[in-house]
Amino acid sequence: MKHIYLNLKRFDIPINLHGVNRIAPVKEWASYIIKNTQEELKKYKREDVEFAMYFPEAHLLSALEAKEEDSPIEIGCQAVYCEDTKEGGNFGAFTTNRPASSMKAIGCETTIIGHCEERTDKARLLKMAGVLDSDVINQVLNEEMKCAIQQGLTVLYCIGEKSEEQDHWQEVLGKQLDIGLQDVDTSKVVIAYEPVWSIGPGKTPASKEYIEMIAQFVKEKTNGLDVVYGGGLKKDNARMLASIDEIDGGLIALTRFQGEIGYYPEEYLDIIAEYMGAK
């Protein structure tokens, strides 16, 4: 099975507030995305590919309301907190945090954990406290995954190396997998590989050979877990990624990188058609 994930980050912010949302008013943004993609996605067989969209928390309810009963889309949240409600314990004292139980109650089916932006934020806080040990981040992400899976959510777990980590990428990715997945029910997990060093304007994209090498490494370390390319599935790399046997799908974010950059549902569908058509 292939997996196509969509990380909508904070693409809801309108352009007058320096965001990239040109497609709909903020209150209608999530429902617009669902309504303009779910019908077209029904043409793909569910045994061949799954689709998941990770919305900012403010938009989960409207996304779920727009989702039809036979929609192929799974609605997901952007990570969960490392602690959760518990019988006889914490019943909801989580100000500013997002426990997995609340996401389950809303109707989420999946979550994305360990995205490079989440890792960077956690590293910034640790650095302010004088802690430079990245193992701590992997331990926290491990707790997040356990909370998510305990509530019945599936997990897209992101791993990746920065430019200064490339010369020892095996150690970096190995720890992200070993510590992050320790005692986790991996039947509920798909791995997303993000080559952080190659993501962003002016950076050289990872080559097919490099992606293939990493995917092989991940599959060997995880006893064959599905691996998707998290560095950005785009129209111009869809066929290349589809040609890599060890890659089981991709993570889409922006669909347009020049001019009026942003996420556009019709371009999202074009990327999927390009990728699936090459399989």
XYZ file of N, CA and C in Angstrom:
837
model
N 0.833 -1.199 0.000
C 0.000 0.000 0.000
C 0.870 1.253 0.000
N 0.404 2.276 -0.704
C 1.061 3.576 -0.700
C 0.365 4.504 0.289
N 1.108 5.507 0.754
C 0.577 6.461 1.724
C 0.867 7.874 1.214
N -0.176 8.683 1.096
C -0.006 10.082 0.711
C -0.481 10.949 1.872
N 0.449 11.676 2.463
C 0.146 12.521 3.611
C 0.214 13.987 3.209
N -0.592 14.793 3.885
C -0.612 16.235 3.637
C -0.432 16.954 4.960
N 0.662 17.681 5.111
C 0.901 18.484 6.306
C 0.565 19.933 5.984
N -0.546 20.407 6.512
C -1.030 21.750 6.181
C -0.418 22.838 7.053
N 0.473 22.466 7.936
C 1.235 23.415 8.758
C 0.321 24.550 9.235
N 0.715 25.814 8.986
C -0.171 26.951 9.261
C -0.423 27.707 7.955
N -0.802 26.942 6.955
C -1.115 27.536 5.663
C -2.486 28.209 5.660
N -3.131 28.246 6.821
C -4.430 28.917 6.953
C -4.291 30.432 7.091
N -3.098 30.918 7.405
C -2.907 32.347 7.669
C -3.044 33.135 6.364
N -3.913 34.155 6.328
C -4.128 34.916 5.086
C -2.933 35.789 4.720
N -2.890 36.180 3.460
C -1.723 36.926 2.965
C -1.591 38.300 3.607
N -2.699 38.911 4.033
C -2.595 40.232 4.669
C -1.923 40.155 6.036
N -1.810 38.927 6.565
C -1.090 38.707 7.819
C 0.205 37.941 7.570
N 0.681 38.031 6.316
C 1.974 37.477 5.901
C 1.975 35.953 5.798
N 0.797 35.349 5.628
C 0.699 33.918 5.389
C 0.579 33.626 3.904
N 0.103 32.420 3.567
C 0.007 32.019 2.156
C -1.402 31.572 1.764
N -2.382 31.813 2.625
C -3.743 31.368 2.339
C -4.452 32.336 1.398
N -4.641 31.868 0.168
C -5.394 32.630 -0.825
C -6.657 31.894 -1.267
N -6.930 30.740 -0.664
C -7.970 29.881 -1.226
C -9.339 30.053 -0.576
N -9.380 30.496 0.692
C -10.673 30.585 1.366
C -10.532 31.406 2.646
N -11.647 32.013 3.112
C -11.609 32.657 4.424
C -11.209 31.640 5.486
N -10.562 32.105 6.535
C -10.007 31.193 7.532
C -11.058 30.244 8.103
N -12.255 30.750 8.381
C -13.292 29.896 8.972
C -13.752 28.795 8.018
N -13.555 28.982 6.726
C -13.995 28.006 5.728
C -12.844 27.220 5.128
N -11.638 27.501 5.571
C -10.427 26.970 4.941
C -10.369 25.439 4.954
N -10.590 24.829 6.105
C -10.499 23.359 6.205
C -11.601 22.681 5.403
N -12.821 23.178 5.519
C -13.928 22.556 4.780
C -13.736 22.719 3.279
N -13.152 23.833 2.865
C -12.858 24.050 1.449
C -11.892 22.989 0.932
N -10.869 22.700 1.717
C -9.866 21.708 1.313
C -10.490 20.321 1.200
N -11.266 19.935 2.187
C -11.901 18.615 2.160
C -12.871 18.499 0.993
N -13.737 19.494 0.848
C -14.763 19.447 -0.192
C -14.176 19.448 -1.601
N -12.980 20.024 -1.751
C -12.382 20.122 -3.074
C -11.347 19.041 -3.363
N -11.299 18.020 -2.510
C -10.370 16.914 -2.768
C -11.005 15.537 -2.596
N -11.953 15.386 -1.665
C -12.402 14.040 -1.308
C -13.089 13.300 -2.455
N -13.830 13.989 -3.301
C -14.526 13.297 -4.388
C -13.529 12.741 -5.400
N -12.528 13.531 -5.752
C -11.522 13.095 -6.725
C -10.688 11.938 -6.179
N -10.447 11.934 -4.866
C -9.630 10.880 -4.258
C -10.349 9.539 -4.208
N -11.668 9.556 -4.378
C -12.432 8.304 -4.344
C -12.112 7.392 -5.522
N -11.486 7.938 -6.558
C -11.185 7.104 -7.730
C -10.040 6.130 -7.468
N -9.274 6.360 -6.393
C -8.175 5.464 -6.056
C -8.687 4.361 -5.124
N -8.233 3.140 -5.350
C -8.672 2.019 -4.526
C -8.047 2.104 -3.137
N -8.854 1.856 -2.134
C -8.382 1.981 -0.759
C -7.309 0.968 -0.414
N -7.314 -0.159 -1.119
C -6.270 -1.150 -0.863
C -4.942 -0.753 -1.513
N -4.968 0.252 -2.375
C -3.757 0.699 -3.063
C -3.096 1.885 -2.381
N -3.893 2.785 -1.793
C -3.331 4.024 -1.245
C -4.243 4.567 -0.153
N -3.600 5.155 0.862
C -4.366 5.854 1.892
C -3.986 7.331 1.878
N -4.948 8.166 2.259
C -4.737 9.612 2.284
C -5.001 10.132 3.697
N -4.090 10.934 4.211
C -4.275 11.558 5.516
C -3.877 13.024 5.421
N -4.639 13.861 6.112
C -4.364 15.298 6.136
C -4.201 15.755 7.579
N -3.094 16.461 7.858
C -2.815 16.930 9.204
C -3.108 18.427 9.292
N -4.190 18.754 9.989
C -4.653 20.130 10.111
C -4.182 20.761 11.424
N -4.013 22.091 11.422
C -3.869 22.784 12.701
C -5.121 22.540 13.538
N -4.965 22.522 14.856
C -6.061 22.118 15.732
C -7.328 22.942 15.519
N -7.190 24.232 15.247
C -8.354 25.113 15.098
C -9.277 24.689 13.966
N -8.781 23.879 13.037
C -9.552 23.538 11.851
C -10.058 22.100 11.827
N -9.799 21.356 12.879
C -10.177 19.938 12.864
C -11.685 19.741 12.794
N -12.447 20.505 13.549
C -13.893 20.311 13.577
C -14.533 20.598 12.223
N -14.128 21.691 11.576
C -14.731 22.009 10.275
C -14.287 21.016 9.207
N -13.068 20.489 9.331
C -12.616 19.455 8.392
C -13.454 18.191 8.558
N -13.691 17.797 9.795
C -14.472 16.593 10.062
C -15.937 16.769 9.656
N -16.466 17.976 9.812
C -17.848 18.242 9.404
C -18.007 18.168 7.891
N -16.963 18.536 7.149
C -17.017 18.517 5.683
C -16.748 17.130 5.111
N -16.208 16.255 5.925
C -15.852 14.910 5.456
C -17.095 14.055 5.275
N -17.279 13.512 4.076
C -18.423 12.647 3.801
C -18.211 11.262 4.401
N -19.296 10.529 4.571
C -19.217 9.214 5.217
C -18.306 8.259 4.463
N -18.306 8.354 3.139
C -17.476 7.455 2.337
C -16.188 8.125 1.858
N -15.811 9.215 2.496
C -14.588 9.924 2.113
C -13.362 9.058 2.381
N -12.381 9.060 1.480
C -11.158 8.286 1.707
C -10.138 9.008 2.579
N -10.465 10.216 2.997
C -9.510 11.032 3.744
C -9.554 10.721 5.230
N -8.382 10.535 5.824
C -8.254 10.454 7.277
C -7.838 11.832 7.788
N -8.510 12.300 8.816
C -8.200 13.600 9.403
C -7.254 13.403 10.577
N -6.187 14.173 10.591
C -5.203 14.041 11.653
C -4.821 15.370 12.267
N -4.227 15.292 13.464
C -3.735 16.473 14.161
C -2.210 16.540 14.054
N -1.687 17.692 14.396
C -0.249 17.908 14.299
C 0.395 17.661 15.660
N 0.692 16.387 15.919
C 1.322 15.901 17.155
C 0.333 15.900 18.324
N 0.700 15.213 19.373
C -0.053 15.195 20.625
C 0.929 15.415 21.771
N 0.377 15.708 22.931
C 1.209 15.946 24.112
C 1.776 14.616 24.617
N 2.849 14.696 25.376
C 3.529 13.493 25.871
C 2.880 12.898 27.120
N 1.801 13.518 27.605
C 1.015 12.959 28.695
C -0.445 12.989 28.272
N -1.287 12.215 28.975
C -2.691 12.127 28.580
C -3.577 11.995 29.814
N -4.881 12.112 29.586
C -5.814 11.892 30.678
C -5.734 10.439 31.142
N -6.055 10.227 32.384
C -5.916 8.889 32.952
C -6.928 8.692 34.082
N -7.542 7.527 34.102
C -8.496 7.227 35.155
C -7.819 7.330 36.525
N -8.405 8.155 37.369
C -7.832 8.357 38.689
C -6.658 9.318 38.692
N -6.374 9.888 37.536
C -5.242 10.808 37.427
C -5.667 12.131 36.811
N -4.857 12.645 35.906
C -5.148 13.934 35.276
C -6.400 13.810 34.414
N -7.383 14.655 34.693
C -8.655 14.604 33.972
C -8.775 15.674 32.902
N -7.703 16.489 32.709
C -7.770 17.511 31.676
C -7.009 18.783 31.983
N -6.124 18.770 32.952
C -5.341 19.959 33.305
C -4.127 20.056 32.381
N -4.377 20.442 31.124
C -3.328 20.488 30.105
C -3.343 21.836 29.370
N -3.383 22.920 30.088
C -3.454 24.240 29.465
C -2.354 24.401 28.408
N -2.747 24.756 27.212
C -1.927 24.981 26.000
C -1.505 23.688 25.313
N -1.724 22.537 25.919
C -1.263 21.288 25.317
C -2.417 20.504 24.688
N -2.076 19.481 23.925
C -3.028 18.757 23.083
C -2.970 17.264 23.418
N -3.664 16.824 24.467
C -3.622 15.397 24.808
C -4.265 14.545 23.732
N -3.786 13.331 23.598
C -4.291 12.425 22.569
C -5.768 12.113 22.770
N -6.212 12.061 24.028
C -7.623 11.770 24.295
C -8.534 12.844 23.715
N -8.093 14.101 23.754
C -8.918 15.177 23.184
C -8.993 15.053 21.673
N -7.901 14.643 21.048
C -7.891 14.482 19.601
C -8.739 13.282 19.175
N -8.705 12.231 19.974
C -9.563 11.076 19.713
C -11.028 11.456 19.857
N -11.353 12.235 20.890
C -12.734 12.647 21.127
C -13.261 13.517 19.992
N -12.403 14.346 19.425
C -12.807 15.203 18.309
C -13.130 14.376 17.069
N -12.363 13.292 16.870
C -12.586 12.442 15.709
C -11.354 12.177 14.868
N -10.184 12.575 15.367
C -8.950 12.325 14.615
C -8.659 10.828 14.547
N -8.032 10.435 13.451
C -7.645 9.043 13.252
C -6.130 8.862 13.244
N -5.397 9.951 13.067
C -3.957 9.851 12.870
C -3.284 11.134 13.358
N -1.969 11.068 13.548
C -1.217 12.249 13.955
C 0.190 12.189 13.372
N 0.797 13.351 13.202
C 2.182 13.445 12.732
C 3.054 13.863 13.912
N 4.104 13.093 14.155
C 4.973 13.312 15.313
C 6.429 13.323 14.862
N 7.212 14.246 15.422
C 8.641 14.288 15.138
C 9.019 15.068 13.903
N 8.072 15.825 13.332
C 8.404 16.660 12.177
C 9.588 17.552 12.538
N 10.419 17.870 11.560
C 11.641 18.633 11.838
C 11.335 19.965 12.524
N 10.155 20.549 12.249
C 9.805 21.804 12.912
C 9.475 21.573 14.384
N 8.878 20.428 14.692
C 8.634 20.081 16.096
C 9.952 19.796 16.797
N 10.839 19.054 16.140
C 12.143 18.756 16.741
C 12.933 20.042 16.993
N 12.902 20.966 16.046
C 13.640 22.219 16.190
C 13.117 23.036 17.362
N 11.805 23.049 17.532
C 11.217 23.798 18.642
C 11.623 23.191 19.979
N 11.590 21.886 20.081
C 11.986 21.223 21.322
C 13.483 21.450 21.595
N 14.292 21.413 20.538
C 15.734 21.635 20.699
C 16.012 23.060 21.173
N 15.238 24.022 20.679
C 15.419 25.421 21.100
C 15.165 25.578 22.590
N 14.101 24.965 23.084
C 13.778 25.060 24.505
C 14.847 24.386 25.360
N 15.312 23.220 24.902
C 16.354 22.520 25.649
C 17.657 23.321 25.669
N 17.983 23.952 24.542
C 19.212 24.754 24.467
C 19.159 25.916 25.452
N 17.972 26.527 25.585
C 17.817 27.633 26.541
C 18.071 27.161 27.963
N 17.820 25.862 28.193
C 18.049 25.290 29.522
C 19.447 24.690 29.652
N 20.241 24.830 28.599
C 21.603 24.315 28.631
C 21.722 22.844 28.321
N 20.665 22.249 27.743
C 20.674 20.826 27.410
C 20.875 20.670 25.906
N 21.899 19.942 25.505
C 22.205 19.758 24.090
C 22.044 18.308 23.643
N 21.518 17.467 24.508
C 21.386 16.037 24.229
C 20.124 15.777 23.410
N 20.272 15.406 22.140
C 19.113 15.160 21.270
C 18.362 13.896 21.660
N 18.995 13.038 22.461
C 18.302 11.826 22.914
C 17.049 12.191 23.708
N 17.093 13.316 24.408
C 15.944 13.750 25.205
C 14.745 14.002 24.294
N 14.992 14.608 23.139
C 13.911 14.875 22.189
C 13.295 13.572 21.706
N 14.144 12.610 21.368
C 13.637 11.313 20.911
C 12.820 10.621 21.998
N 13.216 10.808 23.258
C 12.480 10.214 24.368
C 11.100 10.840 24.518
N 11.023 12.166 24.362
C 9.733 12.855 24.453
C 8.824 12.435 23.299
N 9.395 12.334 22.110
C 8.603 11.902 20.945
C 8.109 10.475 21.124
N 8.920 9.650 21.747
C 8.516 8.275 22.065
C 7.283 8.280 22.962
N 7.266 9.157 23.959
C 6.111 9.263 24.852
C 4.886 9.767 24.095
N 5.083 10.709 23.178
C 3.973 11.209 22.381
C 3.350 10.091 21.542
N 4.206 9.291 20.915
C 3.695 8.197 20.087
C 2.908 7.193 20.918
N 3.417 6.878 22.080
C 2.722 5.918 22.936
C 1.348 6.444 23.338
N 1.255 7.729 23.661
C -0.030 8.323 24.016
C -0.990 8.266 22.830
N -0.489 8.593 21.643
C -1.335 8.595 20.445
C -1.869 7.196 20.155
N -0.989 6.224 20.175
C -1.378 4.850 19.842
C -2.309 4.273 20.904
N -2.079 4.627 22.165
C -2.950 4.171 23.238
C -4.392 4.619 23.007
N -4.563 5.780 22.361
C -5.896 6.302 22.071
C -6.426 5.838 20.710
N -5.682 4.981 20.027
C -6.155 4.425 18.771
C -5.777 5.209 17.531
N -4.883 6.182 17.674
C -4.421 6.949 16.519
C -3.246 6.247 15.856
N -3.175 6.322 14.533
C -1.968 5.892 13.842
C -0.993 7.064 13.826
N 0.289 6.764 13.568
C 1.337 7.779 13.673
C 2.189 7.829 12.416
N 2.409 9.035 11.911
C 3.452 9.279 10.924
C 4.626 9.855 11.702
N 5.685 9.060 11.856
C 6.835 9.454 12.668
C 7.953 9.955 11.756
N 8.327 11.219 11.943
C 9.324 11.850 11.070
C 10.726 11.766 11.665
N 11.667 11.428 10.804
C 13.077 11.405 11.195
C 13.859 12.155 10.119
N 15.062 12.586 10.463
C 15.878 13.272 9.462
C 17.129 13.856 10.066
N 18.095 14.154 9.205
C 19.373 14.699 9.665
C 19.582 16.104 9.101
N 20.237 16.963 9.914
C 20.600 18.317 9.497
C 21.937 18.282 8.750
N 22.303 19.405 8.152
C 23.537 19.454 7.370
C 24.756 19.107 8.222
N 24.784 19.584 9.470
C 25.932 19.308 10.337
C 25.937 17.878 10.851
N 24.890 17.123 10.546
C 24.797 15.739 10.996
C 25.004 14.735 9.866
N 25.226 15.233 8.663
C 25.297 14.334 7.512
C 26.459 13.351 7.570
N 27.582 13.784 8.171
C 28.737 12.888 8.184
C 28.569 11.737 9.173
N 27.546 11.806 10.033
C 27.246 10.688 10.934
C 25.742 10.419 10.950
N 25.156 10.421 9.745
C 23.709 10.270 9.625
C 23.208 8.933 10.170
N 24.039 7.879 10.040
C 23.600 6.570 10.561
C 23.345 6.632 12.063
N 24.225 7.318 12.781
C 24.061 7.445 14.230
C 22.825 8.276 14.563
N 22.647 9.410 13.853
C 21.520 10.314 14.120
C 20.192 9.624 13.845
N 20.057 9.060 12.650
C 18.801 8.397 12.295
C 18.599 7.132 13.128
N 19.687 6.443 13.423
C 19.597 5.236 14.230
C 19.013 5.521 15.610
N 19.476 6.610 16.243
C 18.940 6.976 17.554
C 17.486 7.427 17.457
N 17.167 8.168 16.410
C 15.777 8.611 16.244
C 14.841 7.417 16.124
N 15.322 6.356 15.504
C 14.519 5.143 15.367
C 14.557 4.298 16.640
N 15.748 4.037 17.164
C 15.883 3.156 18.323
C 15.189 3.732 19.557
N 15.449 4.997 19.853
C 14.862 5.619 21.040
C 13.401 5.979 20.786
N 13.133 6.540 19.610
C 11.772 6.969 19.301
C 10.773 5.830 19.264
N 11.189 4.683 18.768
C 10.274 3.556 18.599
C 10.339 2.527 19.723
N 11.118 2.796 20.752
C 11.279 1.824 21.837
C 9.931 1.513 22.501
N 9.558 0.241 22.505
C 8.319 -0.237 23.123
C 7.060 0.354 22.500
N 7.160 0.822 21.264
C 6.016 1.370 20.537
C 5.415 0.275 19.661
N 4.098 0.236 19.549
C 3.429 -0.700 18.645
C 3.627 -0.205 17.215
N 4.658 -0.722 16.559
C 5.029 -0.200 15.240
C 4.059 -0.600 14.131
N 3.096 -1.458 14.441
C 2.076 -1.768 13.437
C 1.202 -0.551 13.165
N 1.293 0.460 14.048
C 0.506 1.683 13.908
C 1.346 2.851 13.397
N 2.572 2.551 12.917
C 3.524 3.610 12.579
C 4.001 3.502 11.138
N 4.080 4.642 10.460
C 4.778 4.781 9.177
C 5.879 5.810 9.393
N 7.039 5.575 8.797
C 8.183 6.481 8.941
C 8.217 7.464 7.779
N 8.422 8.734 8.094
C 8.644 9.756 7.063
C 10.090 10.231 7.164
N 10.840 10.121 6.074
C 12.233 10.579 6.079
C 12.308 12.001 5.548
N 12.818 12.909 6.376
C 13.023 14.308 5.995
C 14.520 14.610 5.919
N 15.069 14.801 4.738
C 16.459 15.263 4.662
C 16.499 16.761 4.968
N 16.601 17.105 6.236
C 16.451 18.504 6.656
C 17.463 19.397 5.954
N 18.631 18.859 5.678
C 19.702 19.625 5.034
C 19.352 20.054 3.609
N 18.367 19.416 3.010
C 18.048 19.714 1.605
C 16.726 20.445 1.430
N 16.056 20.763 2.545
C 14.733 21.374 2.471
C 14.836 22.888 2.617
N 14.251 23.618 1.681
C 14.223 25.073 1.760
C 14.784 25.726 0.527
N 14.497 27.026 0.345
C 14.958 27.765 -0.840
C 16.469 27.744 -0.979
N 16.937 27.490 -2.197
C 18.361 27.533 -2.485
C 19.143 26.299 -2.098
N 18.487 25.303 -1.510
C 19.192 24.089 -1.109
C 19.067 23.019 -2.191
N 20.072 22.164 -2.272
C 20.082 21.101 -3.279
C 19.239 19.927 -2.814
N 18.220 19.544 -3.580
C 17.366 18.423 -3.173
C 18.161 17.125 -3.061
N 17.743 16.269 -2.179
C 18.368 14.954 -2.040
C 18.194 14.161 -3.329
N 19.208 13.445 -3.717
C 19.171 12.669 -4.960
C 18.394 11.376 -4.771
N 18.024 10.771 -5.875
C 17.338 9.486 -5.833
C 18.194 8.453 -5.108
N 19.478 8.438 -5.381
C 20.377 7.457 -4.774
C 20.460 7.649 -3.261
N 20.484 8.894 -2.824
C 20.569 9.184 -1.390
C 19.289 8.761 -0.687
N 18.150 9.117 -1.258
C 16.857 8.746 -0.668
C 16.726 7.228 -0.598
N 17.142 6.564 -1.662
C 17.080 5.100 -1.711
C 17.946 4.490 -0.616
N 19.140 5.052 -0.418
C 20.055 4.558 0.605
C 19.451 4.691 1.999
N 18.852 5.851 2.278
C 18.250 6.073 3.593
C 17.060 5.149 3.805
N 16.220 5.015 2.783
C 15.030 4.160 2.906
C 15.428 2.719 3.190
N 16.477 2.248 2.530
C 16.961 0.897 2.785
C 17.442 0.759 4.224
N 18.165 1.779 4.699
C 18.657 1.785 6.078
C 17.491 1.723 7.062
N 16.465 2.536 6.840
C 15.317 2.587 7.747
C 14.587 1.243 7.769
N 14.386 0.673 6.601
C 13.683 -0.616 6.546
C 14.475 -1.706 7.263
N 15.785 -1.669 7.129
C 16.620 -2.656 7.827
C 16.544 -2.465 9.342
N 16.527 -1.209 9.802
C 16.492 -0.912 11.232
C 15.141 -1.231 11.865
N 14.071 -1.197 11.047
C 12.716 -1.294 11.601
C 11.999 -2.573 11.186
N 12.745 -3.503 10.632
C 12.123 -4.756 10.162
C 11.047 -4.506 9.116
N 11.324 -3.542 8.222
C 10.475 -3.365 7.053
C 9.291 -2.436 7.190
N 9.340 -1.488 8.148
C 8.239 -0.523 8.235
C 8.135 0.275 6.935
N 6.919 0.683 6.595
C 6.731 1.529 5.426
C 7.438 2.860 5.631
N 8.056 3.349 4.554
C 8.815 4.600 4.595
C 8.309 5.515 3.489
N 7.953 6.748 3.856
C 7.553 7.728 2.850
C 8.576 8.854 2.811
N 8.604 9.563 1.688
C 9.534 10.682 1.566
C 8.897 11.917 2.181
N 9.515 12.408 3.253
C 8.979 13.560 3.968
C 9.604 14.878 3.586
N 10.501 14.857 2.603
C 11.157 16.091 2.189
C 10.350 16.901 1.202
N 9.115 16.454 0.953
C 8.236 17.183 0.050
C 7.972 16.429 -1.233
N 6.812 15.775 -1.304
C 6.367 15.164 -2.559
C 5.800 16.271 -3.420
N 6.389 16.446 -4.607
C 6.003 17.537 -5.503
C 5.783 16.971 -6.897
N 5.221 17.796 -7.754
C 4.973 17.314 -9.112
C 6.287 17.011 -9.828
N 7.338 17.806 -9.547
C 8.591 17.608 -10.287
C 9.455 16.477 -9.734
N 9.099 15.894 -8.582
C 9.860 14.735 -8.103
C 8.992 13.493 -7.937
N 7.711 13.600 -8.305
C 6.768 12.490 -8.078
C 7.194 11.218 -8.808
N 7.565 11.345 -10.062
C 7.942 10.158 -10.837
C 9.247 9.553 -10.327
N 10.180 10.401 -9.934
C 11.437 9.893 -9.387
C 11.176 9.110 -8.102
N 10.365 9.660 -7.204
C 10.070 8.975 -5.949
C 9.290 7.691 -6.186
N 8.392 7.715 -7.172
C 7.610 6.513 -7.485
C 8.486 5.388 -8.007
N 9.655 5.733 -8.541
C 10.550 4.717 -9.103
C 11.424 4.041 -8.051
N 11.379 4.521 -6.800
C 12.183 3.941 -5.728
C 11.352 2.882 -5.015
N 11.744 1.642 -5.139
C 10.965 0.535 -4.584
C 10.800 0.645 -3.072
N 11.810 1.183 -2.399
C 11.779 1.235 -0.936
C 10.943 2.399 -0.392
N 10.500 3.283 -1.252
C 9.685 4.424 -0.821
C 8.214 4.089 -1.039
N 7.419 4.268 0.012
C 6.022 3.842 0.002
C 5.029 4.999 -0.049
N 5.479 6.146 -0.510
C 4.581 7.289 -0.614
C 5.310 8.574 -0.275
N 4.553 9.605 0.055
C 5.189 10.881 0.316
C 4.339 11.813 1.155
N 4.993 12.880 1.613
C 4.365 13.912 2.425
C 4.343 15.203 1.616
N 3.151 15.710 1.368
C 2.966 16.943 0.616
C 2.754 18.091 1.593
N 3.283 19.270 1.254
C 3.011 20.481 2.041
C 2.609 21.566 1.038
N 3.505 22.487 0.750
C 3.224 23.454 -0.304
C 3.054 22.724 -1.635
N 2.197 23.262 -2.479
C 2.060 22.720 -3.829
C 2.618 23.667 -4.877
N 2.803 24.934 -4.497
C 3.337 25.933 -5.434
C 4.460 26.683 -4.750
N 5.619 26.745 -5.427
C 6.817 27.294 -4.812
C 7.298 28.586 -5.456
N 6.585 29.055 -6.461
C 6.918 30.310 -7.115
C 5.648 31.116 -7.322
N 5.808 32.440 -7.473
C 4.636 33.284 -7.672
C 3.796 33.331 -6.406
N 2.524 33.006 -6.529
C 1.626 32.991 -5.375
C 1.761 31.650 -4.655
N 2.870 31.514 -3.933
C 3.179 30.245 -3.285
C 2.077 29.869 -2.296
N 1.959 28.591 -2.044
C 0.960 28.155 -1.085
C 0.486 26.752 -1.366
N -0.592 26.375 -0.669
C -1.232 25.089 -0.890
C -2.528 25.313 -1.656
N -2.690 24.547 -2.766
C -3.878 24.651 -3.610
C -4.422 23.239 -3.853
N -5.685 22.990 -3.514
C -6.237 21.638 -3.630
C -6.099 21.023 -5.017
N -6.308 21.805 -6.071
C -6.233 21.243 -7.418
C -4.807 20.808 -7.747
N -3.816 21.513 -7.223
C -2.426 21.131 -7.453
C -2.042 19.913 -6.610
N -2.606 19.823 -5.435
C -2.438 18.629 -4.598
C -2.918 17.388 -5.348
N -4.078 17.483 -5.976
C -4.615 16.358 -6.749
C -3.729 16.036 -7.946
N -3.147 17.061 -8.559
C -2.238 16.841 -9.692
C -0.989 16.077 -9.263
N -0.458 16.414 -8.078
C 0.731 15.719 -7.562
C 0.428 14.247 -7.332
N -0.722 13.974 -6.750
C -1.108 12.587 -6.496
C -1.278 11.823 -7.799
N -1.911 12.448 -8.774
C -2.103 11.802 -10.071
C -0.760 11.491 -10.720
N 0.183 12.404 -10.591
C 1.526 12.196 -11.159
C 2.229 11.029 -10.479
N 2.152 10.986 -9.147
C 2.811 9.922 -8.389
C 2.159 8.571 -8.630
N 0.853 8.516 -8.506
C 0.157 7.242 -8.664
C 0.175 6.764 -10.111
N 0.198 7.688 -11.055
C 0.273 7.317 -12.467
C 1.594 6.714 -12.850
N 2.623 7.000 -12.049
C 3.959 6.469 -12.345
C 4.173 5.108 -11.718
N 3.223 4.661 -10.858
C 3.391 3.365 -10.199
C 3.006 2.219 -11.132
